[in-house]
PDB file of C-alpha atoms in Angstrom:
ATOM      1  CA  UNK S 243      44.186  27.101  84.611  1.00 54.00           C
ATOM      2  CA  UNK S 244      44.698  23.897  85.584  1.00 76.00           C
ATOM      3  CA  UNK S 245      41.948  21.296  86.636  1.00 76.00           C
ATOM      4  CA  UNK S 246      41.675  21.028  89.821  1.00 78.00           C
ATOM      5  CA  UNK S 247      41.862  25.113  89.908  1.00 83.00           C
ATOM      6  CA  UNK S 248      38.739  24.687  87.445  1.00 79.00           C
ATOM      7  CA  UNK S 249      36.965  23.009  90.833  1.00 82.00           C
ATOM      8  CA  UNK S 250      37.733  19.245  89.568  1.00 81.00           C
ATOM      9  CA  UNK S 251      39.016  16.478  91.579  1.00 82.00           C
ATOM     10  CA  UNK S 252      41.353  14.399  89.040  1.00 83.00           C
ATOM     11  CA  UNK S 253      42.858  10.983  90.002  1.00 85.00           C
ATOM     12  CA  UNK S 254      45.452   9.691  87.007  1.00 85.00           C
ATOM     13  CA  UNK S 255      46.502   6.471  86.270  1.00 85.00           C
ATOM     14  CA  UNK S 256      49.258   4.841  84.652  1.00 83.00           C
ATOM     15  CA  UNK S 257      47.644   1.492  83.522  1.00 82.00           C
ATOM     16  CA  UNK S 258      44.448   1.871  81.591  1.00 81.00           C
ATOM     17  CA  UNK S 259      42.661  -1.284  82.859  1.00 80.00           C
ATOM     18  CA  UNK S 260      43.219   0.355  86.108  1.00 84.00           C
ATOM     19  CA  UNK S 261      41.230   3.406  85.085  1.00 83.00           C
ATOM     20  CA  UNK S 262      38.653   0.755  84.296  1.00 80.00           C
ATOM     21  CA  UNK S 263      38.380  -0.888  87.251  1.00 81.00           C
ATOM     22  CA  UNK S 264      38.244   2.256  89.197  1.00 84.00           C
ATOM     23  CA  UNK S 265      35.554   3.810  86.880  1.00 80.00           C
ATOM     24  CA  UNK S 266      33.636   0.985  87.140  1.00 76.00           C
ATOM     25  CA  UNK S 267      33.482   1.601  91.047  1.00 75.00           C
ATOM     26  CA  UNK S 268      33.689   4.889  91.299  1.00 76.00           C
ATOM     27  CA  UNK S 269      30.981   7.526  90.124  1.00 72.00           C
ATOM     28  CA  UNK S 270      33.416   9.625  87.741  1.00 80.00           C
ATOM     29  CA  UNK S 271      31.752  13.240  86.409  1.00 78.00           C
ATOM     30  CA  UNK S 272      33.909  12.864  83.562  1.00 84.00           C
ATOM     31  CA  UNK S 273      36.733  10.415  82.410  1.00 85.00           C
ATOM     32  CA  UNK S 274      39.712  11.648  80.482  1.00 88.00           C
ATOM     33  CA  UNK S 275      41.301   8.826  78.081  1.00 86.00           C
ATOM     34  CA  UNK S 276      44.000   8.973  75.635  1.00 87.00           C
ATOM     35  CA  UNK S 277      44.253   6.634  72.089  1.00 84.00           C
ATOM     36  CA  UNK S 278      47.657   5.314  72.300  1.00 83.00           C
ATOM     37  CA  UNK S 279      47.925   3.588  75.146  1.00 79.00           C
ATOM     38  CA  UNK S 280      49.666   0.368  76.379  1.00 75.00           C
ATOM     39  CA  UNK S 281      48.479  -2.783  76.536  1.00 74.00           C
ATOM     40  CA  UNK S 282      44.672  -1.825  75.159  1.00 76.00           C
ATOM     41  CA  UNK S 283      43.451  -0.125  71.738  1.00 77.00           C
ATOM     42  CA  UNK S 284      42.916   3.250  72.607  1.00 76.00           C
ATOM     43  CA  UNK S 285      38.640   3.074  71.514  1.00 79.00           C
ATOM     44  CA  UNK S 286      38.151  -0.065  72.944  1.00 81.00           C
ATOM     45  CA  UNK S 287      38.905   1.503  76.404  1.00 79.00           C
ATOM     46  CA  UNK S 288      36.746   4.332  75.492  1.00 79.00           C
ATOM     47  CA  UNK S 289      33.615   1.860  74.295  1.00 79.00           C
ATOM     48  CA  UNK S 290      34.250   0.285  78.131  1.00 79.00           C
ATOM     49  CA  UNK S 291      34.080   4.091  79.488  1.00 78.00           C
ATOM     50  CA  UNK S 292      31.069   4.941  77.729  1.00 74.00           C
ATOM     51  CA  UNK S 293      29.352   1.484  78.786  1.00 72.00           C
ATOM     52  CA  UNK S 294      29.561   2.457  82.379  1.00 68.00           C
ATOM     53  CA  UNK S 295      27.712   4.706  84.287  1.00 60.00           C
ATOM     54  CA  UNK S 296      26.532   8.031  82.933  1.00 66.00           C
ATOM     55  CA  UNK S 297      29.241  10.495  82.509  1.00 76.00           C
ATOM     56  CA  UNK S 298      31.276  12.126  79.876  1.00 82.00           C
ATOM     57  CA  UNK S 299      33.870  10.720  77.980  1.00 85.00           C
ATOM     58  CA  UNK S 300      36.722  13.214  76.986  1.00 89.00           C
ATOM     59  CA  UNK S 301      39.852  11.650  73.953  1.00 89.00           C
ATOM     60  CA  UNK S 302      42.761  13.842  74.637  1.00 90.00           C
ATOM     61  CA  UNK S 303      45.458  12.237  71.531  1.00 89.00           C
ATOM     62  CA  UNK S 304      47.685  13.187  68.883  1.00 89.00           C
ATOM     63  CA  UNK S 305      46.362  10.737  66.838  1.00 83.00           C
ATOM     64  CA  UNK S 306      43.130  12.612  65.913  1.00 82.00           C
ATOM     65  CA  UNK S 307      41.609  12.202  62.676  1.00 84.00           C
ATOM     66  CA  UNK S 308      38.015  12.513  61.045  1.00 83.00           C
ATOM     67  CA  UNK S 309      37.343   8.808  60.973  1.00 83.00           C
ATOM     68  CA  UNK S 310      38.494   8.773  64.431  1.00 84.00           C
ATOM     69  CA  UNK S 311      36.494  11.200  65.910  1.00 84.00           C
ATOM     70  CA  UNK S 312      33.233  10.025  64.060  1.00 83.00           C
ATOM     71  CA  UNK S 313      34.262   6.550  66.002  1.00 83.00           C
ATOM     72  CA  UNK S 314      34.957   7.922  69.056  1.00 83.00           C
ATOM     73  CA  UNK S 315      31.482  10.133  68.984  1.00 81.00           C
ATOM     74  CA  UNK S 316      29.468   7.043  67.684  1.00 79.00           C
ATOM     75  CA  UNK S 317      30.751   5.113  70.871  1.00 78.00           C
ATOM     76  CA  UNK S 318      29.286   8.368  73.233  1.00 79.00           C
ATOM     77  CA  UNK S 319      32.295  10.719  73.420  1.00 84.00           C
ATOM     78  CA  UNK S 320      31.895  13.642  74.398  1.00 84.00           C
ATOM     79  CA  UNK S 321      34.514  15.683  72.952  1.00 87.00           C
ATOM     80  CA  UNK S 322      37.627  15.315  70.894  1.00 89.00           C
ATOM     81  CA  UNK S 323      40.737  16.924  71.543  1.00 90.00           C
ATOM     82  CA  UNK S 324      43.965  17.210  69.541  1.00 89.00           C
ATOM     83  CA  UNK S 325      47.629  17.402  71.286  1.00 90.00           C
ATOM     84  CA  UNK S 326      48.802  19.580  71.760  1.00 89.00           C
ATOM     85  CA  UNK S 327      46.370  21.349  74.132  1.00 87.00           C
ATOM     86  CA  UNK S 328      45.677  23.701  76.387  1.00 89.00           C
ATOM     87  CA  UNK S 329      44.717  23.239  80.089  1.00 88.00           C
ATOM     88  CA  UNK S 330      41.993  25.821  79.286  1.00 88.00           C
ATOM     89  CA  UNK S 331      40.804  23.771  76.159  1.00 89.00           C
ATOM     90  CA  UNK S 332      40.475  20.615  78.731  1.00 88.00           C
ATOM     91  CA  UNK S 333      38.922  22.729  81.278  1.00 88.00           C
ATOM     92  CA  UNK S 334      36.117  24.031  78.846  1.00 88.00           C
ATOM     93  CA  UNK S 335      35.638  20.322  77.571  1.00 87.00           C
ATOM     94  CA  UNK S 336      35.470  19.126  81.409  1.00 86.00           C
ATOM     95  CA  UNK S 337      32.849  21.846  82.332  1.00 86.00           C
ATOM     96  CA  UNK S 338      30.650  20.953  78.974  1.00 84.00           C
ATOM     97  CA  UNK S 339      30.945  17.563  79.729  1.00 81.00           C
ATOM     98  CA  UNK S 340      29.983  18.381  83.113  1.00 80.00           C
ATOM     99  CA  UNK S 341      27.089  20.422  81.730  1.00 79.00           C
ATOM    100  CA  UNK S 342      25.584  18.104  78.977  1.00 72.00           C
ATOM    101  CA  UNK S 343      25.329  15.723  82.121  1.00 69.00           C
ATOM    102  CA  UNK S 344      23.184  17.700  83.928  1.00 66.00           C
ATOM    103  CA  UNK S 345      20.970  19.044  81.513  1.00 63.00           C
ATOM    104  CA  UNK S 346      20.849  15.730  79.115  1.00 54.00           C
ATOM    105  CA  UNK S 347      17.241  16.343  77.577  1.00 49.00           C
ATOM    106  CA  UNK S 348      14.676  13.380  78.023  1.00 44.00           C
ATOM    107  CA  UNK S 349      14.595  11.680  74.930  1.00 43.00           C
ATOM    108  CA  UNK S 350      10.343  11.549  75.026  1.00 43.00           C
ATOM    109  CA  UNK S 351      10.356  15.173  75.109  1.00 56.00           C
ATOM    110  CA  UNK S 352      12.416  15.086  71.890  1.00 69.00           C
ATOM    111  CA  UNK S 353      11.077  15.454  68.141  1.00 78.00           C
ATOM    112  CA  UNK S 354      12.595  14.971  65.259  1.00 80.00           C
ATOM    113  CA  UNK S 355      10.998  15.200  61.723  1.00 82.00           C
ATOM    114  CA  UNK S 356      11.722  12.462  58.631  1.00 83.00           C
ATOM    115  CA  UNK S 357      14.231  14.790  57.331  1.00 85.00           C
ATOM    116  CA  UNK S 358      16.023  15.790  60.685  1.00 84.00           C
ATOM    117  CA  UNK S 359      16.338  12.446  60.923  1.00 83.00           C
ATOM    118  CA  UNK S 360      17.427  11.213  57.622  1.00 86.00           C
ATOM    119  CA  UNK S 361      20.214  14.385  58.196  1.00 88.00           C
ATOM    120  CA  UNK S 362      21.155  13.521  61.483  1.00 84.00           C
ATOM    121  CA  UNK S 363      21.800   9.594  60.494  1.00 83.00           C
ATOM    122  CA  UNK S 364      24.289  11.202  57.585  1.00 87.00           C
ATOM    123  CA  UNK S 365      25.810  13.316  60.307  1.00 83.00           C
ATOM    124  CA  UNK S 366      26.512  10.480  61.959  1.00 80.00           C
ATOM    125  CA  UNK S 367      27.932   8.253  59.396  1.00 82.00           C
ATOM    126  CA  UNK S 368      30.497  11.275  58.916  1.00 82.00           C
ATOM    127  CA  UNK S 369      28.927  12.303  56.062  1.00 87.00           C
ATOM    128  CA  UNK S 370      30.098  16.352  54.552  1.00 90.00           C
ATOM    129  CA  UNK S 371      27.155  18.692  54.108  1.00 91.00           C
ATOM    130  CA  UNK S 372      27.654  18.554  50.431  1.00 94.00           C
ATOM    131  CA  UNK S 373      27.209  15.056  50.513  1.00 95.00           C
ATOM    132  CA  UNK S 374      23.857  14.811  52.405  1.00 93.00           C
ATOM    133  CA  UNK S 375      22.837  17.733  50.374  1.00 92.00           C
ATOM    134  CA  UNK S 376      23.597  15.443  47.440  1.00 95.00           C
ATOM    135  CA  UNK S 377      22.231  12.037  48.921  1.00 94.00           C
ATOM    136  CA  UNK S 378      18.928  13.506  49.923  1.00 91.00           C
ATOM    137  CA  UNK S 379      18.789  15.977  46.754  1.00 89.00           C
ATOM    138  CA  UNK S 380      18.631  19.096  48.991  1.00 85.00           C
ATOM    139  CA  UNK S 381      20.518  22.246  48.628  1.00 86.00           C
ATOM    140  CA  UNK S 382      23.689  22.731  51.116  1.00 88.00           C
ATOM    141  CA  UNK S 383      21.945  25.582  52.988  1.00 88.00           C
ATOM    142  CA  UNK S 384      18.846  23.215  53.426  1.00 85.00           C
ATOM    143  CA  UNK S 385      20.513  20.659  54.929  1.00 88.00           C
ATOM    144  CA  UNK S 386      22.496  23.695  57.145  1.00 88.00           C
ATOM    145  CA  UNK S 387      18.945  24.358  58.653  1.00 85.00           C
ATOM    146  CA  UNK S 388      18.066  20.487  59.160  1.00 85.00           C
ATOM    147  CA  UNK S 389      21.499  20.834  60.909  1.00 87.00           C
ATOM    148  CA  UNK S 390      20.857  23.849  63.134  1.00 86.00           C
ATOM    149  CA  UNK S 391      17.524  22.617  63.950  1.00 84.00           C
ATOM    150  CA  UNK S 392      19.116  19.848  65.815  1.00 86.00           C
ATOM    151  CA  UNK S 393      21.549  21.237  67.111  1.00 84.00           C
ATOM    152  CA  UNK S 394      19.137  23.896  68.881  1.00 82.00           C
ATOM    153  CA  UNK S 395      16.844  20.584  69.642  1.00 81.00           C
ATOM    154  CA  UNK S 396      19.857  18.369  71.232  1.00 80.00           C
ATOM    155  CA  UNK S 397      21.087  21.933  73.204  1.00 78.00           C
ATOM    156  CA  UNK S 398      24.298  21.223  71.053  1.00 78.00           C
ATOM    157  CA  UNK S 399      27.169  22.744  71.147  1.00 77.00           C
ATOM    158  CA  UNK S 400      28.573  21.538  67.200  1.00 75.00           C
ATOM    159  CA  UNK S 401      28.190  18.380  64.842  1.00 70.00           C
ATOM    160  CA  UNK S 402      30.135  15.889  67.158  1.00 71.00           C
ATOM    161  CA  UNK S 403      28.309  16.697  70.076  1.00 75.00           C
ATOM    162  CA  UNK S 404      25.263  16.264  68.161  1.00 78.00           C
ATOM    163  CA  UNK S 405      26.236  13.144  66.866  1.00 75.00           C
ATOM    164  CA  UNK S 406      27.000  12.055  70.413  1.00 74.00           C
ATOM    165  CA  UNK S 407      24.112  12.989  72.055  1.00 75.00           C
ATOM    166  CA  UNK S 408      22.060  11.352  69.324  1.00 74.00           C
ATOM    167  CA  UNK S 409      23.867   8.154  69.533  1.00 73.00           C
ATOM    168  CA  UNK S 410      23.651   8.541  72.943  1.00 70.00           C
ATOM    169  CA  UNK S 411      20.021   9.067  73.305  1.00 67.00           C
ATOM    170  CA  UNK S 412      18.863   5.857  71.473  1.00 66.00           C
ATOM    171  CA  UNK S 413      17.902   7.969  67.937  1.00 62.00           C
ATOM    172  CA  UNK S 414      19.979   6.534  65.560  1.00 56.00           C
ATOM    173  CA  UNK S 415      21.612   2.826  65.564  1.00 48.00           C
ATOM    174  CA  UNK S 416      25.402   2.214  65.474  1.00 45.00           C
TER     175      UNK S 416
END
């Protein structure tokens, strides 16, 4: 499928400062970047996205790692994708991203308890579950609870979204 079968408009550019100046304009749903790109570091462009307007943030790169990703999220990306991938797999990213937009809870109606938070700020930092369980002196399947709990809280589809829409939302510092 491809995207503008999906029902999105898509406007591509070769320069990535040009992307930048035209997002900054323009009222973009979602924006699409890559990591390796020339002339700019790949998640500085992708800090510039996310300080814009509101809208998602999509990475689309071959150069996907964990530390990566748990950078890219803690800057307010949306999703993480690795090349190769499928037009479907960016369609499905482009519609959640499209989604978490429009149904972004209000941070005030939002509550998190001193452990949901204390997991959540691990999550964050990229921290494994056997590690917070460790750190906090829980059992795994404890902190797999804390976890699920905000996940079902943030509307969240899986840990990086989480972290996103935590970092996002003001809840934890960067």
């Amino acid at each position: 499928m491809a995207v503008r079968e999906a029902g999105f408009s898509a406007i591509g550019f070769h320069e990535p400062l040009d992307a930048l100046m035209w997002a900054s304009d323009a009222d973009p749903t979602c924006l699409v970047a890559d990591l390796k790109m020339p002339g700019v570091e790949g998640l500085d462009l992708v800090a510039a996205f996310c300080a814009l307007n509101r809208h998602a943030v999509i990475v689309v790169s071959a150069f996907v790692d964990v530390r990566t990703t748990v950078d890219a999220m803690r800057l307010g990306v949306d999703d993480v994708l690795s090349k190769p991938t499928t037009m479907d797999e960016l369609v499905r990213a482009l519609r959640r991203g499209a989604a978490a937009l429009a149904s972004t809870p209000v941070r005030e109606e939002l509550t998190f308890t001193r452990r949901e938070r204390q997991v959540a700020e691990m999550l964050v930092e990229g921290l494994t579950t056997k590690q917070i369980a460790q750190n906090l002196e829980l059992s795994p399947r404890t902190v797999e609870f804390f976890r699920a709990s905000l996940l079902r809280k943030t509307q969240s589809p899986n840990s990086a979204a989480l972290a996103s829409a935590l970092t996002r939302l003001g809840f934890l510092a960067n």
